[in-house]
Short mmCIF file of C-alpha atoms in Angstrom, two decimals:
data_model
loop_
_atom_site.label_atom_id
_atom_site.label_comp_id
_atom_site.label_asym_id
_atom_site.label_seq_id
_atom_site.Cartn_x
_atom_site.Cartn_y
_atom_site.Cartn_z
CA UNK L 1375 107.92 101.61 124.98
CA UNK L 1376 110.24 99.24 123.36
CA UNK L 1377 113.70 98.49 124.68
CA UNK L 1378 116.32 95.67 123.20
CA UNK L 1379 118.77 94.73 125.21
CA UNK L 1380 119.45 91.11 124.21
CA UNK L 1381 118.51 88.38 126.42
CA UNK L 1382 115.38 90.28 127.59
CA UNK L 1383 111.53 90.97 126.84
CA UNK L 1384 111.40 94.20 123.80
CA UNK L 1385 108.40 95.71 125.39
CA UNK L 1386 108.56 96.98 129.07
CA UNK L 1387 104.61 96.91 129.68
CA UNK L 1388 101.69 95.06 128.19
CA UNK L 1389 101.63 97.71 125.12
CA UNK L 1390 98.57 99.19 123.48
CA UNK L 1391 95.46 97.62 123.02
CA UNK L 1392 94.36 99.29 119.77
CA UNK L 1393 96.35 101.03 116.58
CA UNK L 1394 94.59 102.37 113.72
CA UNK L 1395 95.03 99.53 111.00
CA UNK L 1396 96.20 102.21 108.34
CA UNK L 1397 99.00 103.32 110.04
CA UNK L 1398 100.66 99.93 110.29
CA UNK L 1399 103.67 99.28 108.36
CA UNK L 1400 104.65 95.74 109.27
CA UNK L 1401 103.69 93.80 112.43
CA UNK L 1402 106.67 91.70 113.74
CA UNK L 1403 105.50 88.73 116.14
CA UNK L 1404 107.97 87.51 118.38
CA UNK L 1405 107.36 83.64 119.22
CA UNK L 1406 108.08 82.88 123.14
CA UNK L 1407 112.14 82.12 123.54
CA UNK L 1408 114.55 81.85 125.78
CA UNK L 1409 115.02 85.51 126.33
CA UNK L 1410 111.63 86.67 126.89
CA UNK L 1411 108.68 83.97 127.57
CA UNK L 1412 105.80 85.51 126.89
CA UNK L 1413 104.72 86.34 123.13
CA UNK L 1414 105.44 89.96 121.98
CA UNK L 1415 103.74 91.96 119.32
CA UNK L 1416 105.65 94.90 118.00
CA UNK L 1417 104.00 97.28 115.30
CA UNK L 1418 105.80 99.15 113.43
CA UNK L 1419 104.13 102.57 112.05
CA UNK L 1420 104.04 104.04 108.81
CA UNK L 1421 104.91 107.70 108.88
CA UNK L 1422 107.14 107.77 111.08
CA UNK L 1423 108.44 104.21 110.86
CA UNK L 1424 107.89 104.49 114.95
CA UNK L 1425 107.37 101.09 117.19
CA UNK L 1426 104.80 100.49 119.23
CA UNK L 1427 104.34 97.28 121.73
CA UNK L 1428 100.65 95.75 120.98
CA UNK L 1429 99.09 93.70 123.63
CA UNK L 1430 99.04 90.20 122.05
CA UNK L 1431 95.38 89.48 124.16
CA UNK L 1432 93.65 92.64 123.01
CA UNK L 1433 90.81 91.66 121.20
CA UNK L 1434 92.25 93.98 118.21
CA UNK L 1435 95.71 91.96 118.46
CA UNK L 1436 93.87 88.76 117.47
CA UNK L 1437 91.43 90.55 115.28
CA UNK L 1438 94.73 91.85 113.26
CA UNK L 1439 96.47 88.93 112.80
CA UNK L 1440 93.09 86.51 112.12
CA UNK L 1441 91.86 89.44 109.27
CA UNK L 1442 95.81 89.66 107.75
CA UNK L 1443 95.17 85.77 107.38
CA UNK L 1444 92.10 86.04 105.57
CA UNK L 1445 93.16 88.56 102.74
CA UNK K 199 113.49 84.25 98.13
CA UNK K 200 112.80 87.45 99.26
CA UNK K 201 113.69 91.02 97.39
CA UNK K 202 112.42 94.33 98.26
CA UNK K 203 112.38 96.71 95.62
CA UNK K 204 110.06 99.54 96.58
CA UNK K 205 106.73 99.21 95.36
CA UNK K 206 106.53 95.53 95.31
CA UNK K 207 105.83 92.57 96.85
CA UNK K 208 108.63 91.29 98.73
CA UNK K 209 108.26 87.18 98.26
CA UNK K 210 108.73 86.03 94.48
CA UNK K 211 107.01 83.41 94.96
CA UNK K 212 103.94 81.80 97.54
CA UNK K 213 106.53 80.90 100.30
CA UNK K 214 107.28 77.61 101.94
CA UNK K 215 104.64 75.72 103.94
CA UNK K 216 106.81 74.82 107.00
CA UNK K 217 109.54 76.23 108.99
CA UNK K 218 110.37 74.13 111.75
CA UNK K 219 109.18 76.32 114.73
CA UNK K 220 112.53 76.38 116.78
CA UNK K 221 114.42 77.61 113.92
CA UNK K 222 112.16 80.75 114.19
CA UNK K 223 113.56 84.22 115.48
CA UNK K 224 110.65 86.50 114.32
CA UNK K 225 107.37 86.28 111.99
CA UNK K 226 107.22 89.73 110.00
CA UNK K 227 103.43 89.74 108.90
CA UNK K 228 102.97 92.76 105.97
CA UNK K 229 99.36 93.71 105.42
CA UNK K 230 98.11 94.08 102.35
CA UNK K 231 99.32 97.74 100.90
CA UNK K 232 99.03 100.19 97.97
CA UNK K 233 102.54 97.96 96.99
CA UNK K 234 101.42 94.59 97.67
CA UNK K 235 97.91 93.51 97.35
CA UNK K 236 98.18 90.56 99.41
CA UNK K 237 99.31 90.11 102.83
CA UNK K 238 103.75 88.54 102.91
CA UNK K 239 104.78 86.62 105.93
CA UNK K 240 108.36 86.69 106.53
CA UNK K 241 109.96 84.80 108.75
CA UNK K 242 113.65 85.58 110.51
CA UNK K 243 115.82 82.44 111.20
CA UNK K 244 117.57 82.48 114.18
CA UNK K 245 121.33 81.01 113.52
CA UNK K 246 121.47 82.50 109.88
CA UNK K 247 119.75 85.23 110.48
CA UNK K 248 118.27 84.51 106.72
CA UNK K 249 114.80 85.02 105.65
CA UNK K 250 112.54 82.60 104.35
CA UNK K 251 108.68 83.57 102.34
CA UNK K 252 105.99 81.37 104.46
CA UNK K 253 102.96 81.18 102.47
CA UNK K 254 100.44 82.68 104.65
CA UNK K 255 97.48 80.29 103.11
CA UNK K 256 99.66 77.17 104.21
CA UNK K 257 98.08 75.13 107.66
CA UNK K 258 101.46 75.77 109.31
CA UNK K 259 101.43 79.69 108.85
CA UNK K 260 97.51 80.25 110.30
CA UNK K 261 98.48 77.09 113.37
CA UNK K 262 101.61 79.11 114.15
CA UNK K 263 100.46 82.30 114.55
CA UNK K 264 97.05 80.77 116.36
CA UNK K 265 99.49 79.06 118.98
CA UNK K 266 101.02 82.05 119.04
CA UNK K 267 98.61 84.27 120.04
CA UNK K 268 97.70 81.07 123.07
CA UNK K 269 101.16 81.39 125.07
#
């Protein structure tokens, strides 16, 4: 579930650990700040353009990002 | 520079190689798709708000979202 009220973390819970690579729009990484300290991964889906928090240490999370770098 | 027609990739050209990490709101990280063959990183700045191309083959892009993926 994501929630944005500034100055605090987007996703309330860890997030998924998996999201079928097709249905991924755009994956928005979120670098530790001063607002929220921990990383936070937030897909957002095709169809319906939906957002979904991914847990940044699922294996899949690193999977993701290491396979987008080697296109 | 970034443009987004529809249907196209959204970087003109291969990006910068470094973005000094503090200046950094977001990383937007675009898969490959049926409108860009090649994966786009996008990075939001945090005063401007601006966007800046980061060439996803550059050492900075894979180191920063590797030390991401460590906090």
């Amino acid at each position: 579930m994501v929630v944005n009220p500034k100055g605090r973390c987007q996703c309330k819970d860890d997030g998924v650990k998996f999201i079928p690579p097709k249905r991924i729009e755009k994956i928005e990484v979120y670098p530790p700040s001063s607002s929220c300290q921990h990383m936070e991964i937030i897909v957002i889906l095709k169809e319906s353009g939906g957002q979904k928090c991914l847990n940044p240490e699922s294996r899949f999370a690193k999977n993701l990002i290491k396979n987008a770098q080697k296109e």
